[in-house]
Coordinates of C-alpha atoms (C1' of nucleotides) in Angstrom, one line a residue:
Chain Z
X1 CA 37.1 39.1 36.8
X2 CA 36.8 36.3 39.2
X3 CA 35.3 37.1 42.5
X4 CA 38.1 36.5 45.0
X5 CA 36.4 38.0 48.1
X6 CA 35.2 34.6 49.3
X7 CA 37.8 32.9 51.5
X8 CA 39.0 29.5 50.4
X9 CA 37.0 26.6 51.8
X10 CA 38.5 24.6 54.7
X11 CA 38.3 21.4 52.7
X12 CA 39.1 21.5 49.0
X13 CA 36.5 19.9 46.9
X14 CA 37.5 16.3 46.3
X15 CA 38.5 15.3 42.8
X16 CA 35.6 14.0 40.7
X17 CA 35.6 10.5 39.2
X18 CA 36.4 12.1 35.9
X19 CA 39.5 13.8 37.3
X20 CA 40.7 10.7 39.1
X21 CA 40.2 8.7 35.9
X22 CA 42.1 11.2 33.8
X23 CA 45.0 11.2 36.3
X24 CA 45.3 7.3 36.3
X25 CA 44.9 7.1 32.5
X26 CA 47.7 9.6 32.2
X27 CA 49.9 7.6 34.7
X28 CA 49.3 4.6 32.5
X29 CA 50.4 6.4 29.4
X30 CA 53.5 7.9 31.0
X31 CA 54.5 4.4 32.3
X32 CA 54.0 3.1 28.7
X33 CA 56.4 5.7 27.4
X34 CA 58.8 4.9 30.1
X35 CA 58.7 1.3 29.0
X36 CA 57.3 -0.1 32.2
X37 CA 55.9 -3.6 32.4
X38 CA 52.9 -3.6 30.1
X39 CA 50.6 -5.2 32.7
X40 CA 51.3 -2.3 35.1
X41 CA 50.1 0.2 32.5
X42 CA 47.1 -1.9 31.8
X43 CA 46.3 -2.0 35.5
X44 CA 46.2 1.8 35.7
X45 CA 44.0 2.0 32.6
X46 CA 41.7 -0.6 34.0
X47 CA 41.4 1.1 37.3
X48 CA 40.8 4.5 35.5
X49 CA 38.0 3.0 33.5
X50 CA 36.4 1.5 36.5
X51 CA 36.6 4.8 38.4
X52 CA 35.2 6.7 35.4
X53 CA 32.1 4.4 35.4
X54 CA 31.6 4.2 39.1
X55 CA 28.1 5.3 40.0
X56 CA 28.9 7.5 43.0
X57 CA 31.5 10.2 43.6
X58 CA 34.5 8.3 44.9
X59 CA 36.3 11.4 46.2
X60 CA 33.3 12.2 48.4
X61 CA 33.1 8.6 49.7
X62 CA 36.8 8.8 50.7
X63 CA 36.2 12.1 52.5
X64 CA 33.5 10.4 54.4
X65 CA 35.9 7.6 55.3
X66 CA 34.3 5.0 53.1
X67 CA 36.4 2.9 50.6
X68 CA 34.1 1.5 48.0
X69 CA 35.4 -1.9 46.6
X70 CA 36.1 -1.0 43.0
X71 CA 37.3 -3.8 40.8
X72 CA 40.7 -3.1 39.4
X73 CA 41.6 -0.7 42.3
X74 CA 43.9 -2.5 44.7
X75 CA 45.9 -1.2 47.7
X76 CA 48.5 0.8 45.6
X77 CA 45.9 2.8 43.7
X78 CA 43.7 3.1 46.7
X79 CA 46.5 4.8 48.6
X80 CA 47.0 7.2 45.6
X81 CA 43.3 8.1 45.7
X82 CA 43.6 8.8 49.4
X83 CA 46.5 11.1 48.8
X84 CA 44.6 12.9 46.1
X85 CA 41.5 13.4 48.2
X86 CA 43.5 14.5 51.3
X87 CA 46.0 16.8 49.7
X88 CA 44.7 17.5 46.2
X89 CA 48.1 16.3 44.9
X90 CA 49.8 13.0 44.1
X91 CA 53.6 13.0 44.5
X92 CA 54.0 9.9 42.3
X93 CA 52.1 11.6 39.5
X94 CA 54.0 14.9 39.8
X95 CA 57.3 13.0 39.7
X96 CA 56.3 11.1 36.6
X97 CA 55.2 14.3 34.8
X98 CA 58.5 15.9 35.4
X99 CA 60.2 12.8 34.0
X100 CA 57.8 12.2 31.0
X101 CA 56.4 15.5 29.8
X102 CA 52.8 15.6 28.7
X103 CA 53.8 16.8 25.2
X104 CA 55.7 13.5 24.9
X105 CA 52.7 11.4 25.9
X106 CA 50.7 13.3 23.3
X107 CA 52.8 11.7 20.6
X108 CA 51.0 8.4 21.3
X109 CA 48.0 10.0 19.5
X110 CA 49.9 9.8 16.2
X111 CA 48.6 6.8 14.2
X112 CA 51.4 4.3 13.8
X113 CA 53.4 5.7 16.7
X114 CA 53.4 3.6 19.9
X115 CA 55.2 3.7 23.2
X116 CA 58.3 2.0 21.9
X117 CA 58.8 4.5 19.2
X118 CA 58.2 7.5 21.5
X119 CA 60.7 6.1 24.0
X120 CA 63.2 5.6 21.2
X121 CA 62.7 9.1 19.8
X122 CA 63.0 10.7 23.2
X123 CA 66.1 8.8 24.4
X124 CA 68.1 8.9 21.2
X125 CA 67.5 12.3 19.7
X126 CA 65.6 14.1 22.5
X127 CA 62.2 14.5 20.8
X128 CA 59.8 16.1 23.4
X129 CA 56.9 17.3 21.3
X130 CA 54.9 16.9 18.1
X131 CA 56.7 20.0 16.7
X132 CA 60.1 18.5 17.5
X133 CA 59.1 15.3 15.8
X134 CA 57.7 17.1 12.7
X135 CA 60.9 19.1 12.3
X136 CA 63.2 16.0 12.8
X137 CA 61.2 14.0 10.3
X138 CA 61.2 16.8 7.7
X139 CA 64.9 17.3 8.2
X140 CA 65.5 13.5 7.6
X141 CA 67.0 13.0 11.1
X142 CA 64.9 9.9 11.9
X143 CA 66.4 7.6 9.2
X144 CA 69.6 7.3 11.3
X145 CA 67.7 5.5 14.0
X146 CA 67.4 1.8 14.4
X147 CA 64.7 0.4 12.2
X148 CA 63.8 3.7 10.6
X149 CA 64.1 4.7 7.0
X150 CA 62.8 7.5 4.8
X151 CA 59.6 5.6 4.6
X152 CA 59.2 5.7 8.3
X153 CA 59.7 9.5 8.2
X154 CA 57.1 9.9 5.6
X155 CA 54.6 7.7 7.5
X156 CA 55.2 9.7 10.7
X157 CA 54.6 12.9 8.8
X158 CA 51.4 11.5 7.3
X159 CA 50.3 10.4 10.8
X160 CA 50.9 13.9 12.1
X161 CA 48.9 15.3 9.3
X162 CA 46.1 12.8 9.8
X163 CA 46.0 13.7 13.5
X164 CA 45.7 17.4 12.7
X165 CA 42.8 17.0 10.4
X166 CA 41.2 14.1 12.2
X167 CA 37.7 15.4 13.0
X168 CA 35.7 14.9 16.1
X169 CA 34.1 11.6 16.7
X170 CA 30.9 10.9 14.7
X171 CA 27.5 11.2 16.3
X172 CA 25.7 7.9 16.3
X173 CA 23.3 9.3 13.8
X174 CA 26.1 10.4 11.4
X175 CA 27.7 7.0 11.7
X176 CA 24.5 5.3 10.8
X177 CA 24.2 7.3 7.6
X178 CA 27.7 6.3 6.5
X179 CA 27.2 2.7 7.5
X180 CA 24.0 2.6 5.4
X181 CA 25.8 4.1 2.4
X182 CA 28.6 1.6 2.6
X183 CA 26.3 -1.3 3.0
X184 CA 24.5 -0.3 -0.1
X185 CA 27.7 0.3 -2.1
X186 CA 29.2 -3.1 -1.0
X187 CA 26.0 -5.1 -1.6
X188 CA 26.1 -7.3 -4.6
X189 CA 29.8 -7.9 -4.4
X190 CA 30.5 -11.5 -5.7
X191 CA 30.5 -14.1 -3.0
X192 CA 29.1 -11.7 -0.3
X193 CA 26.5 -13.3 2.0
X194 CA 26.1 -10.5 4.4
X195 CA 27.7 -7.2 5.4
X196 CA 27.0 -6.1 8.9
X197 CA 28.2 -3.3 11.2
X198 CA 30.0 -4.2 14.5
X199 CA 32.1 -2.2 16.9
X200 CA 30.9 0.8 19.0
X201 CA 28.3 1.6 16.4
X202 CA 26.6 -1.7 17.0
X203 CA 26.9 -1.2 20.7
X204 CA 25.2 2.2 20.1
X205 CA 27.8 4.3 21.8
X206 CA 26.8 8.0 21.7
X207 CA 29.8 8.9 19.6
X208 CA 31.8 6.7 17.2
X209 CA 35.5 6.7 16.2
X210 CA 36.1 4.1 13.6
X211 CA 33.5 2.1 11.8
X212 CA 33.7 -1.7 11.7
X213 CA 32.1 -3.9 9.1
X214 CA 31.9 -7.7 9.0
X215 CA 31.7 -9.3 5.6
X216 CA 30.6 -12.9 5.5
X217 CA 31.8 -14.0 2.1
X218 CA 33.0 -16.8 -0.1
X219 CA 35.3 -14.4 -2.0
X220 CA 37.4 -12.2 0.4
X221 CA 39.5 -10.7 -2.3
X222 CA 36.4 -9.4 -4.1
X223 CA 35.0 -7.5 -1.1
X224 CA 38.4 -6.1 -0.1
X225 CA 39.0 -4.9 -3.6
X226 CA 35.5 -3.4 -3.8
X227 CA 35.9 -1.5 -0.5
X228 CA 39.4 -0.2 -1.3
X229 CA 38.3 0.9 -4.8
X230 CA 35.2 2.9 -3.6
X231 CA 35.3 6.5 -4.8
X232 CA 34.6 7.7 -1.3
X233 CA 37.9 6.2 -0.1
X234 CA 40.7 8.7 0.5
X235 CA 43.4 6.3 1.4
X236 CA 44.0 2.6 1.9
X237 CA 45.6 2.0 5.3
X238 CA 46.0 -1.7 4.8
X239 CA 44.6 -4.6 2.8
X240 CA 45.1 -8.3 3.4
X241 CA 43.2 -11.5 3.0
X242 CA 41.5 -11.2 6.4
X243 CA 40.9 -7.5 6.7
X244 CA 41.2 -4.1 5.1
X245 CA 41.3 -0.6 6.5
X246 CA 40.5 2.6 4.6
X247 CA 40.0 6.2 5.5
X248 CA 37.0 7.9 3.9
X249 CA 37.2 11.3 2.3
X250 CA 36.3 13.8 5.1
X251 CA 35.1 10.8 7.0
X252 CA 36.2 8.1 9.5
X253 CA 38.4 5.1 9.2
X254 CA 36.5 2.0 8.1
X255 CA 37.8 -1.5 9.1
X256 CA 36.4 -4.4 7.1
X257 CA 36.8 -7.9 8.6
X258 CA 36.3 -11.1 6.6
X259 CA 34.1 -13.7 8.2
X260 CA 34.2 -17.3 6.9
X261 CA 30.7 -18.4 5.9
X262 CA 28.8 -20.2 8.7
X263 CA 31.3 -19.1 11.4
X264 CA 30.0 -15.6 12.2
X265 CA 29.3 -16.2 15.9
X266 CA 32.7 -15.5 17.5
X267 CA 33.6 -13.0 14.8
X268 CA 30.5 -10.9 15.6
X269 CA 31.2 -11.0 19.3
X270 CA 34.9 -10.2 18.9
X271 CA 34.5 -7.3 16.6
X272 CA 31.5 -5.8 18.4
X273 CA 33.5 -5.7 21.7
X274 CA 33.9 -3.8 23.9
X275 CA 37.4 -4.7 24.6
X276 CA 36.6 -5.0 28.3
X277 CA 33.7 -7.4 27.5
X278 CA 36.0 -9.5 25.3
X279 CA 38.7 -9.7 27.9
X280 CA 36.1 -11.1 30.3
X281 CA 34.9 -13.7 27.8
X282 CA 38.4 -14.8 27.1
X283 CA 39.2 -15.2 30.7
X284 CA 36.0 -17.3 31.1
X285 CA 37.0 -19.4 28.1
X286 CA 40.5 -19.9 29.5
X287 CA 39.1 -21.0 32.9
X288 CA 37.2 -23.7 31.0
X289 CA 40.2 -24.9 29.0
X290 CA 39.7 -22.9 25.7
X291 CA 41.4 -20.0 24.0
X292 CA 38.8 -17.6 22.5
X293 CA 39.6 -15.5 19.5
X294 CA 37.5 -14.2 16.6
X295 CA 38.1 -17.6 14.9
X296 CA 36.4 -19.6 17.6
X297 CA 37.3 -21.5 20.7
X298 CA 40.6 -23.4 20.5
X299 CA 41.1 -26.3 22.9
X300 CA 44.0 -25.8 25.3
X301 CA 46.3 -28.6 26.4
X302 CA 47.4 -29.3 30.0
X303 CA 50.3 -26.8 29.5
X304 CA 47.8 -24.0 28.8
X305 CA 48.9 -23.9 25.2
X306 CA 46.6 -24.6 22.2
X307 CA 46.9 -28.2 21.2
X308 CA 49.1 -28.7 18.0
X309 CA 48.2 -31.1 15.2
X310 CA 47.0 -33.7 15.6
X311 CA 44.4 -33.1 18.3
X312 CA 43.9 -29.4 17.6
X313 CA 40.3 -28.6 18.1
X314 CA 38.6 -25.4 17.0
X315 CA 34.9 -24.9 17.7
X316 CA 33.1 -22.4 15.6
X317 CA 29.5 -21.2 15.7
X318 CA 27.1 -19.7 13.1
X319 CA 25.4 -17.3 15.5
X320 CA 26.4 -15.2 18.5
X321 CA 23.7 -17.0 20.6
X322 CA 25.5 -20.3 20.1
X323 CA 28.9 -18.8 20.7
X324 CA 27.8 -17.2 24.0
X325 CA 26.0 -20.5 24.8
X326 CA 29.3 -22.4 24.7
X327 CA 30.3 -20.4 27.8
X328 CA 26.9 -21.0 29.5
X329 CA 25.8 -17.4 28.7
X330 CA 22.6 -16.3 27.1
X331 CA 22.8 -13.9 24.2
X332 CA 23.9 -10.5 25.5
X333 CA 22.4 -7.5 23.7
X334 CA 25.2 -5.5 22.0
X335 CA 24.3 -2.3 23.9
X336 CA 25.2 -4.0 27.2
X337 CA 28.6 -5.3 26.2
X338 CA 30.7 -3.0 28.3
X339 CA 31.7 -5.3 31.2
X340 CA 29.3 -3.4 33.5
X341 CA 27.7 -6.5 35.0
X342 CA 26.2 -8.0 31.9
X343 CA 28.3 -11.2 32.1
X344 CA 27.3 -11.9 35.7
X345 CA 23.7 -11.2 34.7
X346 CA 23.9 -13.5 31.7
X347 CA 25.4 -16.3 33.9
X348 CA 22.6 -15.9 36.4
X349 CA 19.9 -15.7 33.6
X350 CA 19.0 -12.3 34.8
X351 CA 19.7 -10.1 31.7
X352 CA 17.2 -7.2 31.6
X353 CA 14.4 -7.2 29.0
X354 CA 15.6 -4.0 27.4
X355 CA 13.0 -1.4 26.3
X356 CA 12.3 -1.6 22.5
X357 CA 11.3 1.1 20.1
X358 CA 8.1 -0.8 19.3
X359 CA 7.0 -0.5 22.9
X360 CA 6.7 3.3 22.8
X361 CA 3.1 4.3 22.6
X362 CA 3.7 8.1 22.4
X363 CA 6.1 10.9 22.5
X364 CA 6.1 13.4 25.4
X365 CA 8.3 16.2 23.9
X366 CA 7.6 17.7 20.4
X367 CA 7.4 21.1 19.0
X368 CA 5.5 22.9 16.2
X369 CA 5.9 26.1 14.2
X370 CA 4.1 27.9 17.0
X371 CA 7.5 28.2 18.8
X372 CA 10.8 27.0 17.2
X373 CA 9.5 24.0 15.2
X374 CA 9.3 23.8 11.5
X375 CA 6.0 22.0 10.8
X376 CA 2.5 22.8 11.8
X377 CA 0.7 21.3 14.8
X378 CA -1.5 19.3 12.4
X379 CA 1.5 18.0 10.4
X380 CA 3.3 16.9 13.5
X381 CA 0.2 15.2 14.9
X382 CA -0.5 13.4 11.6
X383 CA 3.1 12.2 11.5
X384 CA 2.8 10.8 15.0
X385 CA -0.5 9.2 14.1
X386 CA 1.0 7.5 11.1
X387 CA 3.7 6.0 13.4
X388 CA 0.9 4.2 15.2
X389 CA 1.3 6.2 18.4
X390 CA -1.7 6.6 20.8
X391 CA -0.7 10.1 21.7
X392 CA 1.8 12.9 21.2
X393 CA 2.4 15.7 23.6
X394 CA 2.7 19.1 22.0
X395 CA 5.3 20.9 24.1
X396 CA 6.1 24.3 22.5
X397 CA 8.3 26.6 24.5
X398 CA 7.0 29.0 27.2
X399 CA 7.4 32.8 26.7
X400 CA 10.6 33.6 28.5
X401 CA 12.6 31.6 25.9
X402 CA 12.1 34.4 23.5
X403 CA 14.8 33.1 21.1
X404 CA 12.5 30.1 20.5
X405 CA 9.4 32.3 20.2
X406 CA 8.0 30.9 23.5
X407 CA 4.2 31.1 23.9
X408 CA 2.4 33.6 26.1
X409 CA -0.6 32.5 28.2
X410 CA -2.9 33.9 25.6
X411 CA -1.2 32.0 22.8
X412 CA -1.4 28.8 24.9
X413 CA -5.2 29.3 25.1
X414 CA -5.4 29.7 21.3
X415 CA -3.3 26.7 20.8
X416 CA -5.5 24.6 23.1
X417 CA -8.5 25.4 20.9
X418 CA -6.7 24.1 17.9
X419 CA -5.6 21.0 19.7
X420 CA -9.3 20.4 20.8
X421 CA -10.5 20.8 17.2
X422 CA -7.9 18.4 15.9
X423 CA -8.8 15.8 18.5
X424 CA -12.5 16.1 17.6
X425 CA -11.6 15.3 14.0
X426 CA -9.4 12.3 15.1
X427 CA -12.3 11.0 17.2
X428 CA -14.7 11.4 14.3
X429 CA -12.4 9.5 11.9
X430 CA -11.9 6.7 14.4
X431 CA -15.7 6.4 14.8
X432 CA -16.2 6.2 11.0
X433 CA -13.2 3.9 10.4
X434 CA -11.3 6.5 8.3
X435 CA -8.4 6.8 10.7
X436 CA -4.9 5.7 9.5
X437 CA -4.4 1.9 9.6
X438 CA -1.6 2.2 12.1
X439 CA -3.9 3.7 14.7
X440 CA -4.0 1.7 18.0
X441 CA -7.3 0.5 19.4
X442 CA -7.4 3.4 21.9
X443 CA -7.1 5.8 19.0
X444 CA -4.8 8.8 18.7
X445 CA -5.0 12.0 20.7
X446 CA -2.8 15.1 20.6
X447 CA -2.1 16.0 24.2
X448 CA -1.5 19.6 25.1
X449 CA 1.7 20.3 27.0
X450 CA 4.5 22.8 27.1
X451 CA 8.2 23.0 27.5
X452 CA 8.3 25.1 30.6
X453 CA 11.3 27.3 31.0
X454 CA 13.1 27.1 34.4
X455 CA 14.3 30.7 34.7
X456 CA 17.7 31.8 36.0
X457 CA 16.1 32.8 39.4
X458 CA 14.4 29.3 39.7
X459 CA 11.0 30.7 38.9
X460 CA 8.8 28.8 36.5
X461 CA 7.4 30.5 33.5
X462 CA 3.7 29.8 34.1
X463 CA 1.7 30.0 37.3
X464 CA 0.2 26.9 38.7
X465 CA -3.3 27.6 37.4
X466 CA -2.0 27.8 33.9
X467 CA 0.1 24.7 34.3
X468 CA -2.8 22.7 35.8
X469 CA -4.7 23.1 32.5
X470 CA -2.0 21.2 30.5
X471 CA -2.2 17.5 30.0
X472 CA 1.6 17.0 30.5
X473 CA 4.2 19.6 31.4
X474 CA 7.9 19.2 30.5
X475 CA 10.3 21.6 32.2
X476 CA 13.9 22.4 31.3
X477 CA 16.9 24.7 31.7
X478 CA 18.1 26.6 28.7
X479 CA 19.6 29.9 30.1
X480 CA 22.2 30.8 32.8
X481 CA 23.8 27.4 32.4
X482 CA 27.0 28.4 34.1
X483 CA 25.6 29.2 37.5
X484 CA 27.2 27.6 40.5
X485 CA 25.9 24.2 41.4
X486 CA 23.8 25.5 44.4
X487 CA 21.8 27.8 42.1
X488 CA 21.4 25.2 39.4
X489 CA 20.2 22.6 41.9
X490 CA 17.7 25.1 43.3
X491 CA 16.3 25.5 39.8
X492 CA 16.1 21.8 39.1
X493 CA 14.5 21.2 42.5
X494 CA 11.9 24.0 41.9
X495 CA 10.8 22.1 38.8
X496 CA 10.9 18.6 40.4
X497 CA 8.9 19.9 43.4
X498 CA 6.2 21.6 41.4
X499 CA 3.1 19.5 41.5
X500 CA 2.4 20.4 37.9
X501 CA 5.8 19.5 36.3
X502 CA 5.7 15.9 35.1
X503 CA 9.0 15.5 33.2
X504 CA 12.4 17.2 33.5
X505 CA 13.6 17.4 29.9
X506 CA 17.2 16.9 28.8
X507 CA 18.4 17.1 32.5
X508 CA 22.1 17.6 31.8
X509 CA 21.6 20.3 29.2
X510 CA 24.6 19.1 27.2
X511 CA 25.3 19.2 23.5
X512 CA 27.6 16.3 22.5
X513 CA 30.9 17.8 21.6
X514 CA 29.4 21.2 22.0
X515 CA 28.2 22.2 25.5
X516 CA 29.2 20.6 28.7
X517 CA 26.8 19.2 31.2
X518 CA 25.1 21.4 33.8
X519 CA 27.0 21.2 37.1
X520 CA 24.5 19.2 39.1
X521 CA 24.6 16.9 42.1
X522 CA 23.2 13.9 40.2
X523 CA 22.6 11.6 43.1
X524 CA 20.5 14.4 44.7
X525 CA 18.6 15.0 41.4
X526 CA 17.7 11.3 41.1
X527 CA 16.6 11.1 44.7
X528 CA 14.4 14.1 44.4
X529 CA 12.9 13.0 41.1
X530 CA 12.1 9.6 42.7
X531 CA 10.7 11.2 45.8
X532 CA 8.4 13.7 44.0
X533 CA 7.4 11.2 41.3
X534 CA 8.8 13.4 38.5
X535 CA 10.0 11.7 35.4
X536 CA 13.4 12.3 33.9
X537 CA 13.8 12.4 30.2
X538 CA 16.1 10.5 27.9
X539 CA 16.1 13.0 25.0
X540 CA 16.6 11.3 21.6
X541 CA 17.9 14.3 19.7
X542 CA 21.2 13.0 18.3
X543 CA 23.3 15.8 19.7
X544 CA 21.7 15.6 23.1
X545 CA 21.2 12.0 24.2
X546 CA 20.4 13.3 27.6
X547 CA 20.2 11.6 30.2
X548 CA 23.2 9.6 29.0
X549 CA 23.3 5.8 29.5
X550 CA 25.0 5.6 32.9
X551 CA 22.8 8.3 34.3
X552 CA 19.6 6.7 33.0
X553 CA 20.7 3.4 34.7
X554 CA 21.5 5.0 38.0
X555 CA 18.2 7.0 37.9
X556 CA 16.2 3.9 37.5
X557 CA 18.2 2.1 40.2
X558 CA 17.2 4.9 42.5
X559 CA 13.5 4.6 41.6
X560 CA 13.1 7.2 38.9
X561 CA 10.7 6.9 35.9
X562 CA 12.0 7.9 32.5
X563 CA 10.4 9.3 29.4
X564 CA 12.1 8.6 26.0
X565 CA 11.3 11.5 23.7
X566 CA 12.3 12.8 20.3
X567 CA 12.2 16.5 21.0
X568 CA 11.2 16.7 17.3
X569 CA 11.1 20.2 15.7
X570 CA 10.0 18.7 12.4
X571 CA 8.1 15.6 11.4
X572 CA 11.2 13.7 10.3
X573 CA 12.7 14.1 13.7
X574 CA 10.0 12.0 15.4
X575 CA 12.2 9.1 14.4
X576 CA 15.0 10.5 16.6
X577 CA 13.4 8.7 19.5
X578 CA 15.2 5.6 18.4
X579 CA 18.5 7.2 19.6
X580 CA 16.9 7.7 22.9
X581 CA 15.9 4.1 23.0
X582 CA 19.5 3.1 22.2
X583 CA 20.7 5.2 25.1
X584 CA 18.1 3.8 27.4
X585 CA 19.0 0.2 26.4
X586 CA 22.7 1.0 27.1
X587 CA 21.4 2.1 30.5
X588 CA 19.7 -1.3 31.2
X589 CA 16.3 0.3 31.1
X590 CA 13.2 -1.9 30.9
X591 CA 9.8 -0.8 29.5
X592 CA 8.0 -0.6 32.9
X593 CA 10.3 2.3 33.9
X594 CA 9.5 4.2 30.8
X595 CA 6.2 6.2 31.1
X596 CA 5.6 6.4 27.4
X597 CA 5.5 2.7 27.0
X598 CA 2.3 2.9 29.1
X599 CA -1.2 3.4 27.6
X600 CA -2.5 6.9 27.2
X601 CA -4.9 6.4 30.1
X602 CA -2.1 5.1 32.4
X603 CA 0.1 8.1 31.5
X604 CA -2.7 10.6 32.2
X605 CA -3.6 8.8 35.5
X606 CA 0.0 9.0 36.6
X607 CA 0.2 12.7 35.8
X608 CA -3.0 13.3 37.7
X609 CA -1.6 11.5 40.7
X610 CA 1.2 13.8 41.5
X611 CA 0.5 15.2 45.0
X612 CA -0.5 18.8 45.4
X613 CA -2.0 19.4 41.9
X614 CA -4.6 22.0 41.4
X615 CA -7.7 20.6 39.6
X616 CA -7.6 21.5 35.9
X617 CA -10.0 24.4 35.2
X618 CA -13.1 23.8 33.1
Chain E
dG1 C1' 49.6 -3.0 39.7
dC2 C1' 45.8 -6.5 40.3
dC3 C1' 44.1 -10.9 41.5
dG4 C1' 42.9 -15.8 43.3
dT5 C1' 37.1 -22.5 45.7
dT6 C1' 43.1 -24.7 42.0
dT7 C1' 47.1 -19.9 43.2
dT8 C1' 49.5 -14.8 48.2
dC9 C1' 53.2 -15.9 43.2
dG10 C1' 53.0 -16.0 38.6
dG11 C1' 50.2 -15.2 35.7
dC12 C1' 47.8 -11.2 33.1
dC13 C1' 43.5 -11.8 25.6
dC14 C1' 44.5 -12.8 20.8
dG15 C1' 45.6 -12.3 15.9
dA16 C1' 46.5 -9.5 11.4
dC17 C1' 49.2 -6.3 8.9
dT18 C1' 53.3 -3.6 8.0
dG19 C1' 58.0 -2.7 7.3
dT20 C1' 62.3 -4.3 7.2
dT21 C1' 65.9 -5.7 11.9
dT22 C1' 66.3 -12.1 6.4
dT23 C1' 62.9 -14.2 11.5
dC24 C1' 60.3 -10.5 14.1
dA25 C1' 59.0 -6.1 16.7
dG26 C1' 55.7 -2.6 16.8
dT27 C1' 51.1 -1.1 16.3
dC28 C1' 46.4 -1.7 16.2
dG29 C1' 41.9 -3.3 17.1

DNA sequence: GCCGTTTTCGGCCCGACTGTTTTCAGTCG
């Protein structure tokens, strides 16, 4: 039972940015179904997106009497935010919901059903829900409506079925596996010059809906027919001379776009997106007298319409770099194309030098079979060495995480002896020139660390004198994840403030499409991490990706250092660090902010410099 | 509903595919 003894707070907590964004998106959808002016709907969706991505809590700012200038939020939506913050309600929203039931809005999710269809169904035969629609379609009641036939009924039923079995979005790593398979299956098609991924996969979003492929080819029909004929295709959604769409068996929809040879520049930009990024580019093109589409830049006449023949002028480009250059922009890395300031940065020539996988010199978070890993310490170290790393930090769990067979103080001491012995061997091999070729000049060392459990009562699993003996300490929360924010913050602060904790691992504690984030006051976490000189992790495990992109960006803005780690539990997972790099790049992170791009000596000096540390024993 | 060193009003990104309404609307990306 919920504890109801506490009296209600005088001020209700303000809505979070996520809640505000959800409300304005929903308003946009309800207005769509109502048949409102399309630009009005768009305005609500645009404002909702801007709110969702805003770095500070807007509700709190309003409570404090501040009105951050958010692009896309004008006076009307500002007033609505005010009302929501002050009263917890929005009369306009409540009225709309009474008029357009949420179950009706949900029909928009059905593939092939848009706002006009929903409006028609509602107004003519009173459809209010998915179940209503299914029954009406099955009973053949839709064919009497304008523009609908038996075929429409069948396609709506198929859409409902597709919706029901439409799985969750793919993890980035799952998407990569499918893209790789498709590229291999389509390679060698006659006329095909290249087949490259685009869309949110290329932008490295953490989850992927549909997959987009671009085929640069002299023979469009051949590649379309090859794709639609693949045995892994469940159904063909559409197939023309410019594009084709299929759904894979137990897999995502795949959209294939045909690119004329030598004109890939604007095609790659267009189909990589994001939509918001493209809208900005088109606006810029229009301001300069051109209409931008995937085909290229089309010269506009004085009336703002494309010039007809003769005089029509289409400019195409073989590369993205040239196509961006036409607008005076430098090449924008795909990970940044979200209209989060990248266009302004490109105009000013101030795009960040995003961190690259090759710049990582070590991994600060790895496990072995001493706790919950699969491979031995030696196997893990050898795998890291073959990657060309200068170091790997072995961070098996501490004892209170019993489910992961966390190590006791005694086991830690035994483990250290093994680490020392391995390092002696590595040093010997480097001295005699028998180390792996990939070894860096500084050689490879296995550093001894731990993944220190932050317990439910905010106590840390090892005392300071034990912690002081580790090279690097990574701390994290695994248990009692649903505590109130105050308690969770106390635990995180306990770790950040310990002079012996160097890195806070997977700070949000989420599992993508599994577990929600810990309820933390993020601005306070970043501020304290920056103040104490504790590093925050970008965990590359494909279902974690934690910190997420926007958080990594905000943390660095507030002066935090990051570590990009694999959290590998087997040798093959060392490569997961590349997903962490992808997230960091989406977060505008540059190498100097990432501690594991530094040399081993620099890393160890940084660890030693944290104020208040006990000297390491012996 | 938002926005503006061209604009405080009149714009707001562009094209392919599908089905069917024999000339285009709806949906999607």
